[in-house]
Each structure stands twice: as C-alpha cells, then as structure tokens.
XYZ file of C-alpha atoms in Angstrom:
661
model
C 30.551 4.943 42.063
C 27.958 4.211 44.788
C 25.195 1.627 44.501
C 22.395 4.179 43.951
C 24.243 5.725 41.018
C 24.719 2.301 39.428
C 21.026 1.510 39.880
C 20.073 4.853 38.369
C 22.346 4.246 35.374
C 20.845 0.780 34.836
C 17.327 2.197 35.126
C 18.062 4.934 32.562
C 19.681 2.405 30.252
C 16.644 0.088 30.407
C 14.264 3.004 29.844
C 16.275 4.198 26.862
C 16.381 0.724 25.304
C 12.616 0.343 25.711
C 12.111 3.793 24.233
C 14.311 2.965 21.221
C 12.563 -0.381 20.785
C 9.151 1.328 20.735
C 10.359 3.865 18.170
C 11.784 1.132 15.974
C 8.562 -0.877 16.262
C 6.565 2.199 15.280
C 8.860 2.866 12.300
C 8.596 -0.715 11.092
C 4.838 -0.712 11.520
C 4.470 2.456 9.419
C 6.816 1.074 6.781
C 4.838 -2.162 6.607
C 1.616 -0.199 6.094
C 3.104 1.797 3.228
C 4.642 -1.190 1.461
C 1.698 -3.555 1.901
C -0.707 -0.908 0.621
C 1.531 -0.159 -2.357
C 1.827 -3.825 -3.284
C -1.888 -4.477 -2.735
C -2.706 -1.579 -5.060
C -0.354 -2.908 -7.736
C -1.864 -6.352 -7.260
C -5.260 -4.907 -8.171
C -3.789 -3.330 -11.284
C -2.013 -6.536 -12.298
C -5.400 -8.254 -12.369
C -5.982 -6.390 -15.640
C -2.968 -8.145 -17.160
C -4.231 -11.502 -15.876
C -7.669 -10.749 -17.275
C -6.223 -10.013 -20.711
C -4.124 -13.156 -20.470
C -7.153 -15.308 -19.720
C -9.192 -13.649 -22.461
C -6.444 -14.415 -24.965
C -6.123 -17.950 -23.633
C -9.823 -18.598 -24.214
C -10.117 -16.500 -27.390
C -6.679 -16.740 -29.047
C -8.108 -16.358 -32.536
C -9.061 -12.743 -31.797
C -5.993 -11.364 -30.052
C -3.647 -10.843 -32.957
C -6.155 -9.843 -35.605
C -7.811 -7.196 -33.516
C -4.660 -5.253 -32.762
C -3.961 -4.622 -36.412
C -6.265 -1.626 -36.385
C -4.668 -0.265 -33.217
C -1.208 -0.660 -34.690
C -1.945 1.454 -37.735
C -3.282 4.212 -35.511
C -0.078 4.342 -33.479
C 2.382 4.243 -36.352
C 1.272 7.591 -37.771
C 1.035 9.629 -34.579
C 4.599 10.993 -34.822
C 4.049 12.048 -38.412
C 0.722 13.776 -37.937
C 0.494 17.545 -37.940
C 0.131 19.046 -34.475
C -3.381 20.307 -33.758
C -2.506 21.996 -30.482
C -4.477 24.955 -29.166
C -3.595 27.758 -26.785
C -3.856 26.997 -23.076
C -5.280 29.402 -20.527
C -3.366 30.520 -17.460
C 0.278 30.856 -16.540
C 2.114 29.587 -19.629
C 5.724 30.675 -19.314
C 7.368 32.703 -22.067
C 10.247 30.291 -22.705
C 11.316 29.150 -26.162
C 12.657 25.661 -26.853
C 14.066 24.848 -30.282
C 16.013 22.086 -31.944
C 18.662 20.990 -31.460
C 18.265 21.047 -27.694
C 21.446 22.214 -25.980
C 22.716 22.920 -22.482
C 21.214 26.417 -22.447
C 17.782 24.880 -23.003
C 18.393 22.509 -20.077
C 19.290 25.427 -17.827
C 16.124 27.207 -18.948
C 13.921 24.185 -18.268
C 15.391 23.694 -14.785
C 14.801 27.356 -13.964
C 11.197 27.182 -15.192
C 10.237 23.834 -13.709
C 11.591 24.457 -10.209
C 9.063 27.266 -9.599
C 5.748 26.445 -7.967
C 3.918 28.888 -10.264
C 4.454 29.929 -13.844
C 6.115 26.606 -14.602
C 4.137 25.393 -17.625
C 5.782 25.303 -21.021
C 3.783 26.194 -24.096
C 2.146 22.947 -25.336
C 3.955 23.192 -28.669
C 7.310 22.880 -26.865
C 6.016 19.965 -24.796
C 4.996 18.250 -28.036
C 8.348 19.122 -29.620
C 10.342 17.446 -26.835
C 8.113 14.365 -26.748
C 8.043 13.924 -30.528
C 11.792 14.308 -31.012
C 12.568 12.024 -28.090
C 10.261 9.285 -29.390
C 11.818 9.474 -32.861
C 15.317 9.209 -31.392
C 14.491 6.474 -28.872
C 12.972 4.420 -31.677
C 16.452 3.985 -33.177
C 17.937 2.462 -30.010
C 18.330 -1.256 -29.258
C 16.230 -2.962 -26.567
C 19.263 -3.222 -24.271
C 21.486 -0.143 -24.385
C 25.258 -0.708 -24.204
C 26.899 1.632 -21.675
C 30.669 1.996 -21.324
C 33.083 3.672 -18.936
C 35.942 3.506 -21.443
C 35.892 7.287 -21.967
C 34.152 8.579 -18.855
C 35.846 6.220 -16.345
C 32.606 6.304 -14.327
C 28.792 6.263 -14.658
C 25.887 7.282 -12.408
C 22.741 5.160 -12.021
C 19.488 6.604 -10.648
C 16.428 4.631 -9.564
C 12.730 5.488 -9.283
C 11.905 9.200 -9.241
C 8.090 8.959 -9.354
C 7.399 12.586 -10.160
C 9.805 13.893 -7.490
C 11.364 16.761 -9.439
C 13.119 18.022 -6.316
C 15.085 14.756 -6.109
C 16.074 14.879 -9.781
C 17.331 18.445 -9.348
C 19.255 17.437 -6.223
C 20.994 14.665 -8.193
C 21.910 17.034 -11.028
C 23.077 19.668 -8.533
C 25.245 17.270 -6.529
C 26.505 15.138 -9.403
C 26.548 17.596 -12.309
C 24.799 17.651 -15.671
C 25.387 14.732 -18.043
C 28.385 14.897 -20.347
C 30.792 12.560 -22.120
C 32.737 12.377 -18.858
C 29.616 12.140 -16.647
C 27.088 9.693 -18.151
C 23.814 8.694 -16.452
C 21.453 5.728 -16.506
C 17.920 6.498 -15.299
C 16.277 3.201 -14.425
C 12.556 3.797 -14.995
C 9.472 4.897 -13.039
C 9.878 8.569 -13.851
C 6.194 9.420 -13.291
C 3.121 8.650 -11.123
C 2.463 9.318 -7.435
C 4.489 12.568 -7.319
C 2.959 15.834 -8.559
C 5.748 16.831 -10.969
C 5.903 13.763 -13.192
C 5.487 15.689 -16.442
C 8.372 18.006 -15.579
C 10.551 15.029 -14.607
C 9.768 13.268 -17.889
C 10.313 16.369 -20.025
C 13.590 17.205 -18.302
C 14.917 13.649 -18.648
C 13.965 13.521 -22.321
C 15.566 16.920 -22.890
C 18.748 15.720 -21.183
C 18.698 12.687 -23.477
C 18.245 14.869 -26.578
C 20.974 17.284 -25.476
C 23.430 14.537 -24.439
C 22.359 11.441 -26.414
C 25.588 9.549 -25.733
C 25.596 10.367 -22.026
C 21.971 9.734 -20.966
C 20.404 6.265 -21.017
C 16.721 5.872 -20.149
C 15.249 2.495 -19.177
C 11.552 1.726 -19.113
C 9.886 0.963 -15.780
C 6.516 -0.584 -15.012
C 5.021 2.901 -14.555
C 5.962 3.972 -18.071
C 2.569 2.609 -19.005
C -0.685 4.497 -19.650
C -2.753 1.872 -17.795
C -0.670 2.431 -14.641
C -0.795 6.199 -15.219
C -4.601 6.140 -15.224
C -4.544 4.614 -11.739
C -1.623 6.384 -10.088
C -2.119 9.994 -11.084
C 0.043 10.900 -14.080
C -2.821 11.095 -16.583
C -4.768 13.362 -14.227
C -1.633 15.471 -13.790
C -1.316 15.986 -17.554
C -5.039 16.700 -17.870
C -4.867 19.347 -15.146
C -1.782 21.060 -16.570
C -2.864 20.979 -20.211
C -6.671 20.634 -20.172
C -7.064 21.688 -23.812
C -4.235 19.565 -25.220
C -3.918 16.585 -22.885
C -5.140 13.971 -25.377
C -2.505 14.929 -27.927
C 0.251 15.166 -25.301
C -0.687 11.779 -23.845
C -0.551 10.247 -27.331
C 3.037 11.491 -27.677
C 3.869 10.167 -24.207
C 2.591 6.734 -25.267
C 5.025 6.878 -28.193
C 7.877 7.676 -25.824
C 6.906 4.744 -23.595
C 6.775 2.197 -26.382
C 10.271 3.086 -27.613
C 12.075 3.374 -24.283
C 14.811 0.696 -24.056
C 14.062 -2.207 -21.725
C 17.421 -2.105 -19.940
C 21.132 -1.339 -20.158
C 24.355 -3.326 -19.847
C 27.425 -1.615 -18.412
C 30.796 -2.761 -19.785
C 29.122 -6.053 -20.766
C 29.299 -6.997 -17.053
C 26.475 -5.236 -15.171
C 22.820 -5.498 -16.158
C 20.597 -2.527 -15.268
C 16.855 -3.237 -15.463
C 13.912 -1.838 -13.582
C 12.565 -4.905 -11.778
C 14.650 -8.034 -12.135
C 14.304 -11.366 -13.926
C 12.913 -14.870 -13.615
C 14.405 -18.314 -14.091
C 13.179 -18.181 -17.720
C 14.487 -14.700 -18.600
C 16.668 -14.668 -21.705
C 18.523 -11.489 -22.623
C 18.989 -12.807 -26.153
C 15.219 -13.095 -26.533
C 14.649 -9.677 -24.956
C 17.147 -8.138 -27.383
C 15.169 -9.556 -30.312
C 11.702 -8.392 -29.209
C 9.898 -5.701 -31.183
C 9.359 -3.487 -28.152
C 7.295 -0.980 -30.154
C 4.364 -3.401 -29.904
C 4.131 -2.825 -26.160
C 2.460 0.566 -25.866
C 1.194 -0.748 -22.532
C 2.702 -3.756 -20.809
C -0.644 -4.453 -19.133
C -2.528 -4.674 -22.441
C -2.010 -7.148 -25.285
C 0.750 -5.914 -27.607
C 0.149 -4.585 -31.107
C 0.697 -7.637 -33.286
C -0.351 -6.426 -36.786
C -2.391 -9.572 -37.244
C 0.342 -11.982 -36.181
C -0.341 -14.572 -33.440
C 0.403 -13.232 -29.957
C 3.582 -14.596 -28.395
C 2.691 -14.812 -24.703
C 6.193 -16.044 -23.821
C 7.637 -12.819 -25.216
C 5.064 -10.763 -23.311
C 5.997 -12.581 -20.088
C 9.696 -11.854 -20.636
C 9.015 -8.107 -20.587
C 6.650 -8.432 -17.644
C 9.255 -10.280 -15.563
C 12.030 -7.707 -16.051
C 9.641 -4.837 -15.205
C 7.803 -6.288 -12.194
C 9.998 -8.840 -10.381
C 11.657 -8.547 -6.946
C 14.498 -10.464 -5.230
C 13.816 -12.711 -2.240
C 16.120 -14.143 0.419
C 14.934 -17.744 -0.039
C 15.863 -20.019 -2.905
C 13.751 -20.525 -5.986
C 11.539 -18.546 -8.326
C 7.858 -18.149 -7.439
C 5.001 -15.858 -8.539
C 5.091 -12.483 -6.795
C 1.823 -12.716 -4.899
C 2.278 -9.347 -3.169
C 2.436 -7.372 -6.414
C 0.296 -9.841 -8.346
C 2.770 -9.724 -11.241
C 6.326 -10.787 -12.005
C 8.191 -13.174 -9.713
C 10.272 -13.365 -6.573
C 13.699 -14.689 -7.504
C 16.155 -16.195 -5.029
C 19.960 -16.214 -4.826
C 20.153 -19.482 -6.775
C 18.204 -17.916 -9.638
C 20.532 -14.912 -9.543
C 23.666 -17.081 -9.676
C 22.301 -19.059 -12.600
C 21.214 -15.928 -14.474
C 24.577 -14.204 -14.017
C 26.473 -17.306 -15.084
C 24.352 -17.849 -18.201
C 24.817 -14.251 -19.333
C 28.412 -13.790 -18.096
C 27.481 -10.915 -15.809
C 29.005 -9.803 -12.509
C 25.907 -8.347 -10.842
C 22.559 -6.634 -11.482
C 21.357 -3.141 -10.580
C 17.596 -2.793 -10.284
C 15.062 -0.395 -8.738
C 11.300 -0.918 -8.306
C 11.298 -1.021 -4.470
C 11.476 1.843 -1.998
C 14.222 1.293 0.575
C 14.576 3.282 3.834
C 18.181 4.237 3.000
C 17.720 4.502 -0.764
C 19.689 1.347 -1.576
C 20.114 -2.270 -0.567
C 22.391 -5.230 -1.290
C 21.006 -8.752 -1.687
C 22.190 -12.168 -2.862
C 25.772 -11.809 -1.685
C 25.987 -8.276 -3.151
C 25.021 -9.535 -6.622
C 21.708 -7.675 -6.594
C 21.739 -3.938 -5.863
C 18.469 -2.031 -5.443
C 18.637 1.736 -5.990
C 15.718 4.084 -5.259
C 16.117 7.816 -5.884
C 12.850 9.327 -4.593
C 13.382 10.609 -1.049
C 10.401 11.444 1.183
C 8.529 8.964 -1.025
C 5.687 8.060 1.322
C 5.861 11.180 3.493
C 8.347 13.791 4.702
C 11.100 11.908 6.482
C 9.877 8.446 5.457
C 13.011 7.491 3.512
C 16.227 8.709 1.930
C 16.988 8.637 -1.782
C 20.247 7.505 -3.351
C 22.150 7.127 -6.591
C 25.139 4.954 -7.513
C 28.441 6.018 -8.989
C 30.419 3.172 -10.551
C 34.062 3.551 -11.495
C 35.951 1.842 -14.300
C 36.391 -1.274 -12.128
C 32.583 -1.329 -11.585
C 32.978 -0.684 -7.854
C 29.748 0.980 -6.633
C 29.748 4.045 -4.381
C 26.432 5.346 -3.070
C 25.411 8.950 -2.522
C 22.510 9.132 -0.085
C 20.405 12.276 0.205
C 17.142 13.799 1.283
C 15.547 16.735 -0.546
C 13.789 19.688 1.108
C 16.045 19.108 4.104
C 15.103 22.395 5.757
C 11.523 21.147 6.212
C 12.673 18.117 8.175
C 15.291 20.057 10.146
C 12.567 22.192 11.686
C 10.821 19.097 12.991
C 11.661 17.064 16.062
C 11.946 13.310 15.727
C 8.504 12.954 17.320
C 7.016 15.386 14.807
C 8.614 13.551 11.884
C 7.306 10.234 13.145
C 3.865 11.840 13.576
C 3.835 12.972 9.947
C 4.908 9.552 8.674
C 2.361 7.820 10.912
C -0.452 10.146 9.837
C 0.359 9.578 6.169
C 0.353 5.826 6.709
C -2.980 5.894 8.564
C -4.526 8.115 5.901
C -3.546 5.740 3.089
C -4.707 2.759 5.120
C -8.073 4.339 5.908
C -8.637 5.176 2.237
C -7.914 1.568 1.336
C -10.266 0.369 4.100
C -13.084 2.484 2.669
C -13.187 0.106 -0.287
C -14.451 -2.453 2.234
C -16.479 -0.094 4.463
C -19.797 -1.934 4.241
C -18.229 -5.373 4.547
C -16.306 -4.290 7.653
C -19.472 -3.038 9.308
C -21.369 -6.247 8.475
C -18.573 -8.439 9.852
C -18.196 -6.352 13.016
C -21.938 -6.677 13.730
C -21.817 -10.450 13.415
C -19.713 -10.462 16.589
C -22.028 -7.933 18.282
C -25.567 -9.430 18.306
C -26.646 -7.092 21.126
C -25.554 -4.030 19.115
C -23.381 -2.726 21.957
C -20.800 -1.244 19.615
C -18.021 -3.289 21.236
C -16.239 -6.512 20.276
C -13.089 -8.175 21.573
C -9.644 -7.195 20.327
C -9.162 -10.635 18.750
C -12.476 -10.360 16.918
C -11.643 -6.861 15.672
C -8.230 -8.020 14.390
C -9.767 -11.064 12.730
C -12.328 -8.962 10.869
C -9.735 -6.405 9.775
C -7.468 -9.062 8.268
C -10.185 -11.265 6.769
C -11.802 -8.311 5.011
C -8.776 -6.278 3.908
C -6.242 -9.133 3.491
C -3.390 -6.662 4.015
C -1.304 -8.741 6.428
C -0.765 -5.871 8.890
C -0.065 -5.963 12.674
C -3.625 -5.063 13.593
C -3.117 -5.316 17.360
C -0.518 -2.580 17.161
C -2.848 -0.488 15.013
C -5.927 -0.898 17.183
C -5.263 2.270 19.226
C -4.866 4.252 15.988
C -7.841 2.882 14.046
C -10.222 2.679 17.010
C -8.975 5.578 19.154
C -10.099 6.029 22.738
C -11.164 2.419 23.405
C -10.136 0.438 26.485
C -7.603 -2.374 26.695
C -10.164 -5.206 26.684
C -12.750 -4.236 24.065
C -12.763 -2.309 20.784
C -15.392 0.274 19.897
C -15.641 -0.674 16.225
C -17.944 2.274 15.496
C -14.931 4.525 15.964
C -13.121 2.620 13.223
C -16.134 3.157 10.955
C -16.464 6.816 12.030
C -12.822 7.422 11.126
C -13.487 6.124 7.614
C -16.345 8.616 7.279
C -14.371 11.717 8.308
C -13.876 14.504 5.789
C -10.109 14.028 5.531
C -10.530 10.370 4.507
C -13.482 11.022 2.186
C -11.546 13.784 0.420
C -8.500 11.548 0.043
C -10.712 8.795 -1.374
C -12.183 11.237 -3.897
C -8.664 12.160 -5.023
C -7.775 8.508 -5.597
C -8.843 6.109 -8.321
C -9.892 2.467 -8.189
C -8.788 -0.113 -10.702
C -12.225 -0.013 -12.336
C -12.136 3.801 -12.435
C -8.762 3.562 -14.122
C -10.001 0.944 -16.548
C -12.843 3.193 -17.685
C -10.609 6.287 -17.745
C -8.142 4.458 -20.003
C -10.581 3.634 -22.790
C -7.858 1.964 -24.860
C -8.011 -0.936 -22.402
C -11.776 -1.234 -22.839
C -11.375 -1.073 -26.608
C -8.788 -3.855 -26.434
C -11.184 -5.945 -24.317
C -14.011 -5.303 -26.796
C -11.825 -6.309 -29.733
C -10.752 -9.567 -28.090
C -14.311 -10.489 -27.071
C -15.509 -9.740 -30.608
C -14.119 -13.062 -31.808
C -15.644 -12.954 -35.297
C -14.296 -9.455 -36.061
C -17.796 -8.165 -36.790
C -17.495 -4.931 -34.812
C -20.274 -6.142 -32.540
C -20.421 -8.454 -29.514
C -23.149 -11.050 -29.353
C -24.616 -12.002 -26.006
C -22.992 -15.412 -26.326
C -19.542 -13.819 -26.852
C -20.173 -11.449 -23.991
C -21.199 -14.214 -21.578
C -18.045 -16.202 -22.364
C -15.840 -13.252 -21.387
C -17.812 -11.883 -18.449
C -16.982 -14.899 -16.275
C -13.306 -13.921 -16.559
C -14.003 -10.249 -15.855
C -15.958 -11.051 -12.690
C -13.260 -13.488 -11.558
C -10.449 -10.927 -11.891
C -12.351 -7.830 -10.724
C -14.715 -9.129 -8.021
C -17.085 -6.781 -6.265
C -17.170 -4.121 -8.973
C -19.689 -5.716 -11.329
C -21.609 -8.993 -11.093
C -22.179 -11.275 -14.059
C -25.908 -10.697 -13.888
C -25.431 -6.923 -13.793
C -23.080 -6.935 -16.765
C -25.328 -9.190 -18.839
C -28.332 -7.053 -17.976
C -26.421 -3.913 -19.006
C -25.547 -5.587 -22.280
C -29.192 -6.418 -22.927
C -30.279 -2.899 -21.981
C -27.780 -1.356 -24.423
C -29.036 -3.618 -27.203
C -31.509 -0.938 -28.299
C -32.688 -2.556 -31.530
C -33.117 -5.987 -29.954
C -30.869 -7.798 -32.408
C -28.809 -9.463 -29.649
C -25.628 -7.485 -30.414
C -23.710 -4.569 -28.840
C -21.327 -2.278 -30.708
C -18.271 -0.484 -29.263
C -20.064 2.736 -28.333
C -22.759 0.787 -26.499
C -20.066 -1.230 -24.704
C -18.278 1.881 -23.439
C -21.555 3.462 -22.400
C -22.432 0.383 -20.345
C -19.206 0.794 -18.368
C -19.875 4.486 -17.852
C -23.403 3.901 -16.580
C -22.330 1.040 -14.313
C -19.551 3.210 -12.911
C -21.994 6.070 -12.333
C -24.456 3.701 -10.646
C -21.717 2.343 -8.365
C -20.718 5.839 -7.216
C -24.347 6.819 -6.632
C -24.765 3.660 -4.567
C -21.730 4.588 -2.478
C -23.239 8.018 -1.757
C -26.539 6.392 -0.831
C -24.755 4.007 1.548
C -23.134 6.962 3.318
C -26.512 8.658 3.729
C -28.063 5.409 4.935
C -25.327 4.909 7.526
C -25.659 8.461 8.824
C -29.372 7.891 9.594
C -29.292 4.177 10.380
C -26.978 4.364 13.391
C -27.607 6.532 16.448
C -25.664 9.739 15.988
C -22.994 10.628 18.491
C -22.242 14.278 18.955
C -18.711 14.941 17.873
C -16.779 17.425 19.964
C -13.321 18.883 19.614
C -12.114 16.365 22.190
C -13.726 13.315 20.582
C -10.957 10.744 19.869
C -11.983 10.264 16.237
C -12.182 14.027 15.646
C -8.784 14.545 17.257
C -7.225 11.811 15.115
C -8.825 13.125 11.910
C -7.600 16.658 12.695
C -4.104 15.315 13.368
C -4.069 13.405 10.069
C -5.333 16.448 8.179
C -2.727 18.745 9.739
C 0.205 16.363 9.317
C -0.557 15.467 5.702
C -1.172 19.007 4.452
C 1.259 19.679 1.594
C 2.449 23.236 0.948
C 4.278 23.711 -2.348
C 7.395 25.866 -2.589
C 9.897 26.748 -5.260
C 12.369 23.884 -5.492
C 15.832 24.671 -4.172
C 18.215 21.835 -5.116
C 20.782 23.158 -2.640
C 18.265 22.510 0.167
C 19.389 18.945 0.704
C 21.483 16.747 2.941
C 23.744 14.143 1.357
C 26.614 11.860 2.182
C 28.740 9.273 0.403
C 28.185 5.723 1.664
C 31.046 3.272 1.892
C 29.687 0.084 0.243
C 31.813 -2.030 2.587
C 29.925 -0.614 5.582
C 26.435 -0.386 4.070
C-alpha cells in the first residue's frame, strides 16, 4: 500500500472517530436533559411529602385524629352501589363478566389496541377495578413467588401507560399461566396516553390468572402523582361523566397493591430499592391499606402517625442505587435515598437474599447491572422519552434464578423508516421541548438575570454569563455550553443573543406544551384530597375551622416547600379576605376557594406578563428563515405524535446474554 493510501485511511479513520464521538456526545447530552428534567419534576412533587412531614412534626396532635374521617369514607367505597351514567361517544359493544377468563383477555386486547372505539362501558371498568381491589386486599404486603411448578418467571419494569410495550411483551412471551408467571413491578400509569388500558389489562390478567400474575406498587400508583403526570386527566377525558367514581375505585386498587415480591425466598423484587434502615419484617407487618397516597399522611383511624413506617414505604418506592459507598438522601428526586454497594451487601445478608430486581429508572438498553450484579434494574417502556430514545426489556429467570434479558422496541416500523440523523433529531427535539417548557417556569427570572449583564440593552452577553444565568436560575445541572447553539440559535461564537432564548420560550409550540402540562401547585389544587388533608392537619383543635393563628403557623412551611407560587403575605391576605363574617376563622370551603382564586390570579398574571413582554421589547419581524422560527418549526414537526392501531408484531427484539451485557 502506498503512502497516500495510508494517509487517506488514517484521515478517514480520524474523521470517523470524531464523527462517532460527536454523536455519542449528542446522545449523552439529550439523555442528561431527559433524566435531569424527570428528576427535577419529581423533586418538586416530593416537596409535598416533605411539607406534610413538617406539618405533622409541628402539629403531631392533629395528624392521626384528622384522618379518622377520611378512613371511614374509603372503607365503604367498594361496597357502595354504582351510580354510573352513560358516556357519550365511541363506547365499544364488548361485554365483560365475572369470572374473568382468557376469552375476556383476548377481547380486551383486541379492543384496547385500536386507536378509536377502544373505550369499555364504564360499568365494566368499574367491575374490573372493584373486583381487583377486593382480591388484592387479601394479599400480603410482600407476595411470595415460586418457580417450583413453572420452572421460570418473567419480571417486567415500568410501563408508564405504554400499552404497545405491554402487548409486545405478551405477544413475545405469551399470556400468563401456571407455567408462565409474571411479576409487574409498578409504575403502570402516567406519562403515556394509554395508562387506563394498561391498568385495566393488568388487573384483568391478575383476575384471570391470580396465581400467575403478581402486581407490585410503584411510586406512580398514587393519585397525587397522577394529578401531576397526566393519568387523572387521561381518565377525565375518557370518562368525563364517570371519572370521579372510576378514580375512587383506582385509589382502592392502589392502596391494596402489594409493596413487593420475593422469588424463591432469594430474590427481592421492589419498585425502587431500599435504605440502610429498611426492614422487610417491618414492611410485612404494615397496614398498607392506610396509604391511599404515599405522598399524603396515611389513614390512621385516630391512632398516632408512625413516621418510621411511612418512611419505610417511601424508601422502597423512591430509592436508587449509586456507585459510591453509603446511604444518602436522594437529592435529585427529592425523595428516597441513594444506596451504595455496602448498603446492598448488608441488606442482602440481613435478609438472606441473593440479589434485588428493581425498576424506577429508565435505562438506554432497558436494563442495567450494579453492585457486582446484585442490583438489577429493569425498565419495560421503550421509546419512553421519544421515538428511538431507549429500548425496553423484561427478565426471564429460570429455576436457578439465572436472569436472561429480552430487549425490544415497539412500533419498530416507525423507526426503521428513519435515518440515524432523523432519529437523533426527533430525540433532540423532544429533549429541547421538555427543557423549554421547564424553563418557562423561570421565564421572568431568566430575563431579569440576563439584563443584569447587559446594562446597555444590546441583547448580547458573553457565553460564560449566559451559562451562569441558565444554571443559577434553573438549577438543572446541564451542559449549557453544548446547548447554547440550540437554545440561542443563530448567535456567533463569542456572544449569545439571549433574546433568542426568550423568544424560543414564547413560541406557540412551547406555549402549547406548557398548557398541556401541570405544575406542582396545579396538581395540588386538582387533587383536592391533598388540600383537605392539609386543612385537617392545620385545624389542630378539630373545630372544622382554621384560625388565623393556626394558619400562620403552617403557612411558613408551605412557603418554604413551595417557593414562588404563593407568598406568606398573599396567603394570609387571602385567608383574611375569605373570612367573610370577620370572626377570624376559615372553614374548608373557604380554604379551597382561596387556593382556586390564587391559582386563577397566578395564571392571569402569567398572561399579563406575556402581553407586557410583547409590547415592552422592540419587536423583531419573524420570517421563515429566522433561527428561532426554524427551530420551533423543527421541534413542532419532530414531536408531532400520530396515533395508530397497536400491532404487537411490529417490534424488534433480541435475547441478551447476561454475561455480555
């Protein structure tokens, strides 16, 4: 080979390596955006738990007594007569009756996989939910699972409303049976659009094959989480005339779902993980029916609240493994802990276990080993963040408890039609869209901080200044220098036109996405049970009314845990305004109304800020070639979702050798 050929080969090799390095950097950057945003969102939601905890700490005399009323309301819901009404629209003519059998499962799969005409009659929805709750209530907190008869078992992780992934698993692995048992490890709903169908199908599988289907509770089997992450809105949209009744049944299902499973007395299967204080003996003894929501104080029937017990459940639902030693609070999620390999070794030794299977975290390949293969993470929702963002997986364990992974991606034909560049563009656009929506929460603060570095109002600041503002305001820990070209498109290499960042946040595609989302305070008001629980705890003397003194004691905690939404002065003023008779007290209806009015005022203020910004800054004519317009159009095009009938055969899958994974 001559010298020129060798030089050419070396040049091509260097170019290819640089190209691959850039692609990998882009992939990691997008993944970091998705995960940091997800954890930051959950951190906001976990503040509600911390708020309740602090309320109870400062007002312990009220916590137990006040939940007695709530408890009596929940006990009777399964026994009450259904007051369902007819729904309008495309209710399918499919009959479900007890006992549920395989033919009913086949019918449900056929109905649910269609994009239209896929709604069951509400009476059958209620039937499935009611019967499942009654049956689940009889189960222990930790379900024993055995391979003595089946010689194998399949474990699935988070599905998050991805019905297509559930149908792929059932297609590839077969329906449950005595020889083909399943463990579904929580987070069945939220984020995906077909959460109700996933939940109903899983519960029907459990009712049809009660000895072959084991359902564990995840942190999203919780109405407070559902109010924030979409499942409650999904139920409301599908059953607008019956959603309250259906959601009450779903709450009953949640409270009676087992907290975990143990396979052959050797493998623990829980949703999140554990802490250095987790005791399976204590978890087995807990009355899990008290925990309708894990983020709200449990129903105690007048007994003192056991916060240690509450923390035990929180830790197994919310915790994540870490590579370093020790056990520390999970600051990314704002709840649970990070547990290291030393904590894992100690936990396994104390409980005579071989290893732990958990879920709770999206992984690019659907699974991951940690802690010398003693912690296995399994995640079953493919295309979780966007088309092509990740693969899903499930585990098959044989009688010797040797895991084998099946990795797959649903709707494979959609990704096959796309080049790698197109797939990366879709993932990147989805990441930027979610990031921009999150940044809109801080829109005014970003503008104020940018202008501090621009006293001459030139519209430009340095790259370092732009990055500093982005991190100080959002606190997302992202590689802002790499994102500068995306969030401030069309600027030069020395300066950043920060107005383009602000303009991007004001584009229609971002505003519409923001309108579709829900803040933690929106979710708190939407889930009135949380507000009622707060009212009951604040009402320390059990009078049914809150005095201004009681209110002022609690409002300091509310402002501390939910900063920026309501100030102490605003809340106290609202309380005084709602005190119509001037007796210095506020009842429950007045309390709820104060939240509604404050929420309405906040949204009106946001609209006013948008109008003010549009007239306060010199307008720049937007053309089809404007960098912000081009980026917004690209995001809109790449994140457009077109629904199709689900075809479970439209998938790609392969078996992974655990020794090579």
